[in-house]
Coordinates of C-alpha atoms and ligand atoms in Angstrom, one line a residue:
Chain A
X1 CA -20.8 62.2 35.7
X2 CA -22.3 60.4 32.6
X3 CA -26.0 60.7 33.1
X4 CA -28.4 58.9 30.8
X5 CA -31.2 61.5 31.4
X6 CA -30.6 65.0 32.8
X7 CA -33.5 67.2 33.8
X8 CA -32.6 70.8 34.5
X9 CA -34.7 73.5 36.1
X10 CA -37.9 72.1 34.6
X11 CA -41.0 74.2 35.1
X12 CA -44.6 73.7 34.3
X13 CA -47.8 75.4 35.7
X14 CA -51.5 74.8 35.0
X15 CA -52.9 78.3 35.5
X16 CA -51.6 79.3 38.8
X17 CA -50.8 75.8 39.9
X18 CA -47.1 75.0 39.8
X19 CA -47.0 71.2 39.0
X20 CA -43.3 71.1 38.2
X21 CA -41.3 73.7 40.1
X22 CA -37.6 74.1 39.2
X23 CA -37.0 70.3 39.2
X24 CA -33.5 69.1 38.4
X25 CA -32.2 65.6 38.6
X26 CA -30.3 63.0 36.6
X27 CA -30.6 59.3 36.0
X28 CA -27.6 57.1 35.7
X29 CA -27.3 54.3 33.2
X30 CA -28.6 50.9 34.4
X31 CA -30.0 52.2 37.7
X32 CA -33.4 51.6 39.1
X33 CA -35.0 54.6 40.7
X34 CA -38.4 55.4 42.2
X35 CA -40.4 58.7 42.2
X36 CA -42.8 59.0 45.1
X37 CA -45.0 61.8 46.4
X38 CA -48.6 62.4 47.5
X39 CA -51.5 62.5 45.0
X40 CA -51.3 65.5 42.7
X41 CA -47.6 66.1 43.5
X42 CA -46.8 66.3 39.8
X43 CA -45.3 62.8 39.2
X44 CA -47.2 61.9 36.1
X45 CA -46.9 65.4 34.7
X46 CA -43.1 65.0 35.0
X47 CA -43.2 61.9 32.9
X48 CA -45.5 63.7 30.4
X49 CA -42.9 66.3 29.9
X50 CA -40.0 63.9 29.6
X51 CA -41.9 61.8 27.0
X52 CA -43.0 64.8 24.9
X53 CA -46.7 64.6 25.7
X54 CA -46.7 68.0 27.4
X55 CA -44.4 71.0 26.6
X56 CA -42.6 72.3 29.7
X57 CA -42.8 76.1 30.4
X58 CA -39.1 76.2 30.9
X59 CA -36.0 74.2 31.6
X60 CA -34.1 71.5 29.8
X61 CA -34.4 67.7 29.3
X62 CA -31.4 65.9 27.8
X63 CA -31.2 62.2 27.0
X64 CA -27.8 61.0 26.0
X65 CA -26.9 64.6 25.3
X66 CA -29.9 65.0 22.9
X67 CA -32.3 67.8 23.8
X68 CA -35.8 66.4 24.2
X69 CA -37.9 69.5 24.6
X70 CA -39.9 70.2 21.6
X71 CA -39.7 66.7 20.2
X72 CA -42.8 64.6 19.5
X73 CA -43.6 61.5 21.6
X74 CA -42.8 59.2 18.7
X75 CA -39.4 60.7 18.2
X76 CA -38.6 60.4 21.9
X77 CA -39.7 56.8 21.9
X78 CA -37.5 56.1 19.0
X79 CA -34.6 57.7 20.8
X80 CA -35.0 55.0 23.4
X81 CA -37.4 56.1 26.1
X82 CA -40.3 53.7 26.7
X83 CA -43.2 54.3 28.9
X84 CA -46.0 52.4 30.7
X85 CA -49.1 54.2 32.0
X86 CA -50.9 54.8 35.3
X87 CA -54.0 53.5 33.6
X88 CA -53.0 50.5 31.4
X89 CA -52.7 51.8 27.8
X90 CA -53.2 48.9 25.4
X91 CA -55.0 48.0 22.2
X92 CA -58.1 46.4 23.7
X93 CA -59.6 44.6 20.6
X94 CA -56.3 43.1 19.5
X95 CA -55.0 39.8 20.9
X96 CA -52.3 40.0 23.6
X97 CA -49.8 38.7 21.1
X98 CA -50.8 41.3 18.5
X99 CA -50.5 44.1 21.1
X100 CA -46.9 43.1 21.5
X101 CA -46.4 42.4 17.7
X102 CA -47.5 46.0 17.0
X103 CA -44.7 47.3 19.3
X104 CA -42.1 44.9 17.9
X105 CA -43.0 45.7 14.3
X106 CA -42.6 49.4 15.2
X107 CA -39.2 48.8 16.7
X108 CA -38.1 46.9 13.7
X109 CA -39.3 49.8 11.5
X110 CA -41.7 47.4 9.6
X111 CA -45.0 49.2 10.1
X112 CA -44.9 50.8 6.7
X113 CA -45.1 47.4 5.0
X114 CA -48.5 46.8 3.5
X115 CA -48.2 43.5 1.7
X116 CA -47.0 40.5 3.7
X117 CA -49.3 39.5 6.6
X118 CA -48.1 40.9 9.9
X119 CA -48.4 37.4 11.4
X120 CA -45.7 36.2 9.0
X121 CA -43.1 38.7 10.1
X122 CA -40.9 36.2 11.9
X123 CA -38.5 38.3 13.8
X124 CA -41.2 40.4 15.3
X125 CA -43.1 37.3 16.1
X126 CA -40.2 35.8 18.0
X127 CA -39.6 39.0 19.9
X128 CA -43.2 39.2 20.9
X129 CA -43.2 35.6 22.1
X130 CA -40.0 36.3 24.2
X131 CA -41.8 39.2 25.9
X132 CA -44.8 37.1 26.5
X133 CA -42.6 34.6 28.2
X134 CA -40.9 37.2 30.3
X135 CA -44.3 38.5 31.5
X136 CA -45.6 35.0 32.1
X137 CA -48.6 35.7 29.8
X138 CA -48.1 32.9 27.3
X139 CA -51.4 31.3 28.1
X140 CA -53.2 34.5 27.3
X141 CA -51.5 35.1 24.0
X142 CA -54.6 34.7 21.8
X143 CA -57.2 36.4 24.0
X144 CA -58.3 39.9 23.1
X145 CA -56.6 42.3 25.5
X146 CA -59.8 43.7 26.9
X147 CA -60.7 40.3 28.4
X148 CA -57.6 40.3 30.6
X149 CA -57.8 40.9 34.3
X150 CA -56.8 44.4 35.4
X151 CA -53.4 43.3 36.7
X152 CA -52.6 41.5 33.4
X153 CA -53.5 44.5 31.4
X154 CA -51.0 46.5 33.4
X155 CA -48.4 43.8 32.7
X156 CA -49.2 43.9 29.0
X157 CA -48.8 47.7 29.0
X158 CA -45.3 47.2 30.5
X159 CA -44.7 44.5 27.9
X160 CA -45.5 46.9 25.0
X161 CA -43.0 49.3 26.4
X162 CA -40.4 46.6 26.8
X163 CA -40.9 45.4 23.3
X164 CA -39.5 48.7 22.1
X165 CA -36.2 47.7 23.8
X166 CA -35.9 51.1 25.5
X167 CA -32.7 52.3 27.0
X168 CA -34.8 54.1 29.6
X169 CA -38.1 52.7 30.8
X170 CA -40.5 55.0 32.7
X171 CA -43.3 53.2 34.5
X172 CA -46.2 55.1 36.0
X173 CA -47.5 53.2 39.0
X174 CA -47.0 49.7 37.7
X175 CA -49.0 48.1 40.6
X176 CA -51.8 50.6 40.8
X177 CA -55.1 48.8 41.4
X178 CA -53.6 45.4 42.0
X179 CA -54.4 43.0 44.8
X180 CA -51.7 42.4 47.4
X181 CA -50.7 39.1 45.8
X182 CA -50.5 40.6 42.4
X183 CA -48.3 43.4 43.8
X184 CA -46.0 40.9 45.3
X185 CA -45.7 39.1 42.0
X186 CA -45.3 42.3 40.0
X187 CA -42.6 43.6 42.3
X188 CA -40.5 40.4 41.7
X189 CA -41.3 40.5 38.0
X190 CA -40.1 44.1 37.6
X191 CA -36.9 43.5 39.4
X192 CA -36.3 40.5 37.1
X193 CA -37.1 42.5 34.0
X194 CA -34.8 45.2 35.0
X195 CA -31.9 42.7 35.3
X196 CA -32.9 40.5 32.3
X197 CA -33.2 43.5 29.9
X198 CA -30.4 45.5 31.5
X199 CA -32.8 48.5 31.7
X200 CA -32.5 51.8 33.2
X201 CA -35.7 52.0 35.1
X202 CA -37.6 54.8 36.7
X203 CA -41.0 54.1 38.3
X204 CA -43.6 56.1 40.0
X205 CA -45.2 54.1 42.9
X206 CA -47.3 54.5 46.0
X207 CA -46.6 51.0 47.2
X208 CA -43.8 51.5 49.7
X209 CA -42.8 47.9 49.9
X210 CA -42.0 48.1 46.2
X211 CA -40.2 51.5 46.5
X212 CA -38.0 50.6 49.4
X213 CA -37.7 47.0 48.2
X214 CA -36.2 47.4 44.8
X215 CA -35.2 51.1 44.1
X216 CA -31.6 52.0 44.4
X217 CA -32.5 55.7 44.6
X218 CA -35.6 57.5 45.5
X219 CA -36.9 61.0 44.4
X220 CA -39.6 62.7 46.5
X221 CA -41.9 65.2 44.8
X222 CA -44.3 67.4 46.7
X223 CA -46.3 70.3 45.2
X224 CA -44.2 70.1 42.1
X225 CA -40.9 70.4 44.0
X226 CA -38.2 67.8 44.4
X227 CA -37.9 67.8 48.2
X228 CA -35.5 64.9 48.6
X229 CA -33.4 62.4 46.7
X230 CA -31.1 59.7 47.8
X231 CA -30.7 56.1 48.8
X232 CA -33.7 54.3 50.5
X233 CA -32.2 54.6 54.0
X234 CA -31.6 58.3 53.8
X235 CA -35.1 58.9 52.4
X236 CA -36.7 56.8 55.2
X237 CA -34.9 59.0 57.8
X238 CA -35.6 62.4 56.0
X239 CA -37.9 64.7 58.2
X240 CA -39.3 66.6 55.2
X241 CA -40.3 63.4 53.5
X242 CA -41.9 62.0 56.7
X243 CA -44.1 65.1 57.2
X244 CA -45.0 65.5 53.5
X245 CA -45.7 61.9 52.7
X246 CA -44.3 58.9 54.5
X247 CA -45.8 59.8 57.9
X248 CA -49.3 59.0 56.8
X249 CA -48.4 55.7 55.2
X250 CA -45.7 54.0 57.2
X251 CA -45.8 55.9 60.5
Chain B
X1 CA -52.4 31.6 9.9
X2 CA -53.2 28.0 9.8
X3 CA -53.7 26.2 6.5
X4 CA -57.3 25.0 6.8
X5 CA -58.5 28.6 7.4
X6 CA -56.6 29.9 4.4
X7 CA -58.0 27.0 2.4
X8 CA -61.6 27.9 3.5
X9 CA -60.9 31.5 2.6
X10 CA -59.6 30.7 -0.8
X11 CA -62.7 28.6 -1.4
X12 CA -65.1 31.5 -0.5
X13 CA -63.0 33.8 -2.7
X14 CA -63.3 31.5 -5.7
X15 CA -67.0 30.9 -5.1
X16 CA -67.6 34.6 -5.1
X17 CA -65.6 35.1 -8.2
X18 CA -67.5 32.3 -9.9
X19 CA -70.9 33.6 -9.0
X20 CA -70.1 37.0 -10.5
X21 CA -68.4 35.5 -13.5
X22 CA -71.5 33.4 -14.3
X23 CA -73.9 36.3 -14.1
X24 CA -73.6 37.3 -17.8
X25 CA -74.0 33.7 -18.9
X26 CA -77.0 32.8 -16.7
X27 CA -78.9 36.0 -16.6
X28 CA -81.5 36.6 -19.2
X29 CA -81.3 40.4 -19.5
X30 CA -78.6 43.0 -19.8
X31 CA -80.3 44.8 -16.9
X32 CA -79.3 42.1 -14.5
X33 CA -75.7 42.1 -15.6
X34 CA -75.7 45.9 -15.1
X35 CA -77.0 45.4 -11.6
X36 CA -74.2 42.9 -10.8
X37 CA -71.7 45.4 -12.3
X38 CA -73.1 48.1 -10.0
X39 CA -72.8 45.8 -7.0
X40 CA -69.1 45.2 -7.9
X41 CA -68.2 48.8 -8.2
X42 CA -70.1 50.0 -5.1
X43 CA -68.7 47.0 -3.3
X44 CA -65.2 48.2 -4.1
X45 CA -66.1 51.8 -3.1
X46 CA -67.6 50.7 0.2
X47 CA -64.7 48.4 1.1
X48 CA -62.2 51.1 0.3
X49 CA -64.2 53.5 2.4
X50 CA -64.3 51.1 5.3
X51 CA -60.5 51.0 5.4
X52 CA -60.9 54.5 6.8
X53 CA -63.9 54.0 9.0
X54 CA -64.1 50.4 10.2
X55 CA -60.4 49.9 10.3
X56 CA -58.8 53.2 11.2
X57 CA -61.9 54.9 12.9
X58 CA -61.9 57.9 10.5
X59 CA -65.6 58.5 9.5
X60 CA -65.2 60.4 6.2
X61 CA -68.5 61.8 4.9
X62 CA -66.8 63.0 1.8
X63 CA -65.5 60.0 -0.2
X64 CA -67.8 61.0 -3.0
X65 CA -65.3 63.7 -3.9
X66 CA -62.8 61.0 -5.1
X67 CA -65.4 58.8 -6.6
X68 CA -66.4 61.9 -8.6
X69 CA -62.9 62.7 -9.6
X70 CA -62.5 59.2 -11.1
X71 CA -65.8 59.4 -12.9
X72 CA -65.3 62.9 -14.3
X73 CA -61.7 62.2 -15.4
X74 CA -62.9 59.4 -17.6
X75 CA -66.1 61.1 -18.6
X76 CA -64.5 64.3 -19.7
X77 CA -61.5 62.9 -21.5
X78 CA -63.3 60.1 -23.3
X79 CA -66.1 62.5 -24.6
X80 CA -64.0 65.6 -25.2
X81 CA -60.6 64.2 -26.3
X82 CA -61.3 60.7 -27.6
X83 CA -62.3 57.2 -26.6
X84 CA -58.7 56.1 -26.8
X85 CA -58.1 58.2 -23.8
X86 CA -60.0 55.8 -21.6
X87 CA -56.9 54.3 -19.9
X88 CA -54.9 57.5 -19.7
X89 CA -58.0 59.1 -18.2
X90 CA -58.1 56.3 -15.6
X91 CA -54.4 57.1 -14.8
X92 CA -55.1 60.9 -14.7
X93 CA -58.1 60.3 -12.5
X94 CA -56.0 58.3 -10.0
X95 CA -53.2 60.9 -10.1
X96 CA -55.7 63.7 -9.5
X97 CA -57.3 61.8 -6.6
X98 CA -53.9 61.2 -5.1
X99 CA -53.0 64.8 -5.3
X100 CA -56.3 66.2 -4.0
X101 CA -56.5 63.6 -1.2
X102 CA -53.0 64.5 -0.2
X103 CA -53.8 68.2 0.1
X104 CA -57.3 67.7 1.6
X105 CA -55.9 65.0 3.8
X106 CA -53.2 67.3 5.3
X107 CA -56.0 69.6 6.4
X108 CA -58.7 67.1 7.6
X109 CA -56.4 64.8 9.6
X110 CA -55.8 67.7 12.0
X111 CA -59.4 67.2 13.1
X112 CA -60.8 64.2 15.0
X113 CA -64.2 62.8 15.6
X114 CA -67.2 64.8 14.3
X115 CA -65.0 67.7 13.2
X116 CA -63.1 65.4 10.8
X117 CA -66.4 64.1 9.5
X118 CA -67.9 67.6 8.9
X119 CA -64.7 68.9 7.2
X120 CA -64.6 65.9 4.8
X121 CA -68.3 66.6 4.0
X122 CA -67.5 70.3 3.5
X123 CA -64.8 69.6 0.9
X124 CA -66.9 67.1 -1.0
X125 CA -69.9 69.5 -1.1
X126 CA -67.6 72.2 -2.3
X127 CA -66.5 70.0 -5.2
X128 CA -70.1 69.2 -5.9
X129 CA -71.0 72.9 -6.1
X130 CA -68.1 73.5 -8.5
X131 CA -69.1 70.6 -10.7
X132 CA -72.7 71.9 -10.7
X133 CA -71.8 75.5 -11.5
X134 CA -68.9 75.0 -14.0
X135 CA -71.3 74.1 -16.8
X136 CA -68.8 74.7 -19.7
X137 CA -66.5 72.0 -18.4
X138 CA -68.8 69.6 -16.6
X139 CA -72.1 70.0 -18.3
X140 CA -73.6 71.1 -15.0
X141 CA -76.6 69.2 -13.7
X142 CA -77.0 67.5 -17.2
X143 CA -73.9 65.6 -16.5
X144 CA -72.0 63.9 -19.4
X145 CA -73.6 61.3 -21.7
X146 CA -72.2 59.0 -24.3
X147 CA -69.1 57.9 -22.6
X148 CA -68.1 55.0 -24.8
X149 CA -64.8 53.2 -23.9
X150 CA -62.6 52.2 -26.8
X151 CA -62.4 48.9 -28.7
X152 CA -63.5 45.7 -27.0
X153 CA -64.4 47.7 -23.9
X154 CA -67.4 49.2 -25.7
X155 CA -68.9 45.7 -25.5
X156 CA -71.0 45.6 -22.2
X157 CA -70.2 42.0 -21.4
X158 CA -66.5 42.4 -22.0
X159 CA -66.6 45.6 -19.9
X160 CA -68.3 43.7 -17.2
X161 CA -65.5 41.1 -17.0
X162 CA -62.9 43.9 -16.9
X163 CA -64.8 45.4 -14.0
X164 CA -65.0 42.0 -12.3
X165 CA -61.2 41.6 -12.6
X166 CA -60.3 45.1 -11.5
X167 CA -62.7 45.0 -8.5
X168 CA -61.6 41.5 -7.3
X169 CA -58.0 42.5 -7.7
X170 CA -58.4 45.8 -5.9
X171 CA -60.3 44.1 -3.0
X172 CA -57.6 41.5 -2.8
X173 CA -55.0 44.3 -2.5
X174 CA -57.0 46.0 0.2
X175 CA -57.4 42.8 2.1
X176 CA -53.6 42.2 2.1
X177 CA -53.2 45.7 3.4
X178 CA -55.7 45.2 6.2
X179 CA -53.7 42.2 7.5
X180 CA -50.3 43.7 6.9
X181 CA -48.2 45.5 9.6
X182 CA -49.6 48.8 8.3
X183 CA -53.2 47.4 8.7
X184 CA -52.4 46.4 12.3
X185 CA -51.2 50.0 13.0
X186 CA -54.4 51.4 11.5
X187 CA -56.5 49.2 13.9
X188 CA -54.3 50.3 16.8
X189 CA -54.9 53.9 15.8
X190 CA -58.6 53.4 16.1
X191 CA -58.4 51.7 19.5
X192 CA -55.8 53.9 21.2
X193 CA -54.0 56.6 19.2
X194 CA -52.0 57.8 22.2
X195 CA -50.4 54.4 22.6
X196 CA -49.6 54.3 18.9
X197 CA -47.5 57.5 19.4
X198 CA -45.8 55.8 22.4
X199 CA -44.8 52.8 20.3
X200 CA -43.0 55.3 18.1
X201 CA -45.4 55.8 15.3
X202 CA -47.0 58.9 14.0
X203 CA -50.8 58.8 14.1
X204 CA -51.3 61.5 11.5
X205 CA -48.8 60.1 9.0
X206 CA -50.6 56.8 9.0
X207 CA -54.0 58.4 8.8
X208 CA -52.8 60.5 5.9
X209 CA -51.5 57.3 4.2
X210 CA -54.7 55.4 4.4
X211 CA -56.8 58.5 3.5
X212 CA -54.9 58.7 0.2
X213 CA -55.0 55.0 -0.4
X214 CA -58.7 54.8 0.3
X215 CA -59.4 57.8 -2.0
X216 CA -57.4 56.2 -4.8
X217 CA -59.7 53.1 -4.8
X218 CA -62.8 55.3 -4.6
X219 CA -61.5 57.1 -7.7
X220 CA -61.0 53.8 -9.4
X221 CA -64.6 52.8 -8.6
X222 CA -65.8 56.1 -10.0
X223 CA -63.8 55.6 -13.2
X224 CA -65.2 52.1 -13.7
X225 CA -68.7 53.4 -13.1
X226 CA -68.4 56.1 -15.8
X227 CA -67.5 53.5 -18.4
X228 CA -70.2 51.1 -17.3
X229 CA -73.2 53.5 -17.3
X230 CA -71.8 55.6 -20.2
X231 CA -73.1 58.6 -18.4
X232 CA -72.2 60.6 -15.3
X233 CA -73.9 63.3 -13.3
X234 CA -72.9 65.7 -10.5
X235 CA -74.9 63.6 -7.9
X236 CA -71.9 61.3 -7.9
X237 CA -70.2 63.9 -5.8
X238 CA -73.3 64.8 -3.7
X239 CA -73.3 63.9 0.0
X240 CA -75.9 61.1 -0.5
X241 CA -73.2 59.2 -2.4
X242 CA -70.9 59.4 0.5
X243 CA -73.8 58.5 2.7
X244 CA -74.5 55.4 0.6
X245 CA -71.1 53.8 1.3
X246 CA -71.6 54.6 5.0
X247 CA -74.9 52.8 4.9
X248 CA -73.5 49.8 3.1
X249 CA -70.8 49.5 5.7
X250 CA -73.3 49.7 8.6
X251 CA -75.6 47.2 6.9
X252 CA -72.8 44.6 6.3
X253 CA -70.8 45.3 9.4
X254 CA -67.9 47.7 9.7
X255 CA -65.8 45.3 11.8
X256 CA -65.5 42.7 9.1
X257 CA -63.4 43.2 6.0
X258 CA -66.1 41.9 3.6
X259 CA -69.0 43.5 5.6
X260 CA -69.3 46.6 3.3
X261 CA -69.2 44.4 0.2
X262 CA -72.1 42.4 1.5
X263 CA -73.8 45.7 2.5
X264 CA -73.5 46.8 -1.1
X265 CA -75.2 43.7 -2.3
X266 CA -78.0 44.1 0.3
X267 CA -78.6 47.8 -0.4
X268 CA -78.5 47.6 -4.2
X269 CA -80.8 44.6 -4.3
X270 CA -83.2 46.2 -1.9
X271 CA -83.3 49.4 -3.9
X272 CA -83.9 47.3 -7.0
X273 CA -86.6 45.1 -5.7
X274 CA -88.5 47.7 -3.7
X275 CA -87.8 50.4 -6.2
X276 CA -89.7 48.4 -8.8
X277 CA -92.7 47.8 -6.6
X278 CA -93.6 51.1 -5.1
X279 CA -93.0 54.8 -5.7
X280 CA -92.6 55.2 -1.9
X281 CA -89.4 53.2 -2.1
X282 CA -87.2 55.6 -0.2
X283 CA -89.4 55.3 2.8
X284 CA -89.7 51.6 2.6
X285 CA -86.0 51.2 2.1
X286 CA -85.3 53.5 5.0
X287 CA -87.6 51.4 7.3
X288 CA -86.1 48.1 6.1
X289 CA -82.6 49.5 6.8
X290 CA -83.7 50.7 10.2
X291 CA -85.0 47.2 11.1
X292 CA -81.8 45.5 9.9
X293 CA -79.6 47.9 11.8
X294 CA -81.6 47.4 15.0
X295 CA -81.8 43.6 14.6
X296 CA -78.2 43.2 13.6
X297 CA -76.1 45.7 15.4
X298 CA -72.9 44.0 14.2
X299 CA -74.1 44.1 10.6
X300 CA -75.2 41.2 8.4
X301 CA -71.7 39.6 8.2
X302 CA -70.8 40.3 11.8
X303 CA -74.0 38.8 13.0
X304 CA -73.7 35.8 10.8
X305 CA -70.2 35.1 12.0
X306 CA -71.3 35.6 15.6
X307 CA -74.1 33.1 15.2
X308 CA -71.8 30.6 13.5
X309 CA -69.2 30.8 16.2
X310 CA -72.0 30.4 18.9
X311 CA -73.3 27.5 17.0
X312 CA -69.9 25.9 17.0
X313 CA -69.6 26.7 20.7
X314 CA -66.5 28.7 20.7
X315 CA -67.0 32.3 21.9
X316 CA -63.4 33.4 21.5
X317 CA -63.3 33.2 17.7
X318 CA -62.4 36.6 16.4
X319 CA -61.0 37.9 13.2
X320 CA -59.2 41.2 12.7
X321 CA -60.3 44.2 10.6
Ligands
ATP401 N1 -53.6 68.7 31.7 C1 -53.8 69.2 32.9 N2 -54.5 70.4 33.0 C2 -54.7 71.0 34.2 N3 -54.3 70.4 35.3 C3 -53.6 69.3 35.3 C4 -53.4 68.6 34.1 N4 -52.7 67.4 34.3 C5 -52.6 67.4 35.7 N5 -53.1 68.5 36.3 C6 -53.0 68.8 37.7 O1 -51.7 68.8 38.0 C7 -51.5 68.2 39.3 C8 -50.5 67.1 39.2 O2 -51.0 66.1 38.5 P1 -50.2 64.7 38.3 O3 -51.1 63.8 37.5 O4 -48.9 65.0 37.7 O5 -50.2 64.1 39.8 P2 -49.5 62.8 40.3 O6 -48.4 63.1 41.1 O7 -49.3 61.9 39.1 O8 -50.7 62.2 41.2 P3 -51.3 60.7 41.4 O9 -50.4 60.1 42.4 O10 -52.6 60.9 41.9 O11 -51.2 60.1 40.1 C9 -52.9 67.8 39.8 O12 -53.4 68.8 40.6 C10 -53.7 67.7 38.5 O13 -55.0 68.0 38.8
MG402 MG1 -50.0 60.1 38.4

């Protein structure tokens, strides 16, 4: 099987607390998958290890047959893994457009240039506008990012990751803190982005409509262990998952 | 960038250049020309410092180190080897500053926040102590006198115009940098270093780059000052010198590119006016600065632009750097 990302026997503990406990799974090219699990299950910590922010205690992470363990976040990003964050991670004082421009310039390897104004780098500018259009944030282009509504900040965070044209995009709770209407819109948007940009997409999410609505495969984490993985129907029927997690939410 | 704004900017730029260019012609005394020269050199020093602090968020308390390297390179070579060494000395000063800032930079960028600040202070104080104690080379606390640049440069008015040209050119270069892709990344580092890593850029590498660049311009300012005053002293490396550019930046506003330059004008004029009137000038100046900082938290330039945009009724007007 030609996996894009392969995680093998990954381990991580904080003190005595095992947050990643012998986790193995792989992600296929072009798929859209969800990771679910109760608060504190170790979902974000898993992303942190894949993206190089946190060193695992043991195990392997391979992306297109390249070993990721020990590499810096910026190396991993440049290998093609983008990430959006549970709490929107943006450049608050820059305009929405400049947030995206920074990412586009980085992708084009133009951030070492120190003479021509960044606003006159045309290709980066076009790419940034295209992302703005995909997100539906054109009208906000010139506003400083901190002025945006919470939901739009989350979208901008996703936009920054998209601007890097990642092969694999990891989203940490894209709809966290959104109103029901915003969630609805974001769900549709993410599905659209997945198709439009031909992404391989893995998202962490507590919103079950989104998880069961758009994921092709679902991974369930509990106390650092991967307790189930499979198609939405099989997860919905899984006893362990129901007792660990779904029971309380969907009943 | 729309044309009218560029046009307006070019106008301001020309006006500033004109004012400084007219000083030697309109002023009655050499003293006033010297004052204007000091403003130019300190202005460059402060603007270069603010590329670290206001733009990138790295509060260095040790830029006096590089200012001193520039000054002592020129001072030592011109007085010990020969006046003709003025330009080579400038080059050697810049090269030395580049080398030292690279080495020191590799160490200090490992620290963040107040640890970064304290470590930069420690290195500069170390250099100050060496300068003070190494009498045979540096003249100790006597400093070095009689630094006369060669040829036409020995003429104070001519030298003033050279300073004017170098300072305006340097500030123009720094301004281009502040609005380049590199400058954008620097601002991003200040606002969210973690995100910078996750757009694929190294925070430390870019911090090191701007640390070296900023230090180069500080050294250039020091070198210009040595030729202007014809004498240098170890206080140029003392922490108060580093503190002075911090103060200028705060006064003018650290979030505006020209803030520190305006801060330099304000502080130097204050020191001149108040210093002439009372022997208690440090206290008076301290109080005046306190009042300015409390009344204008954005700095003089920041506050003026804020008022102007309020006056024009658009609250969204912002300018980077
Ligand atoms: N850097 C850290 N040091 C110590 N403990 C940590 C650290 N990061 C996370 N933890 C702990 O590890 C556990 C897993 O955290 P993680 O953030 O991965 O959970 P999560 O599944 O993302 O939860 P949520 O759904 O609330 O976001 C939690 O108990 C958390 O307190
Ligand atoms: Mg989490």
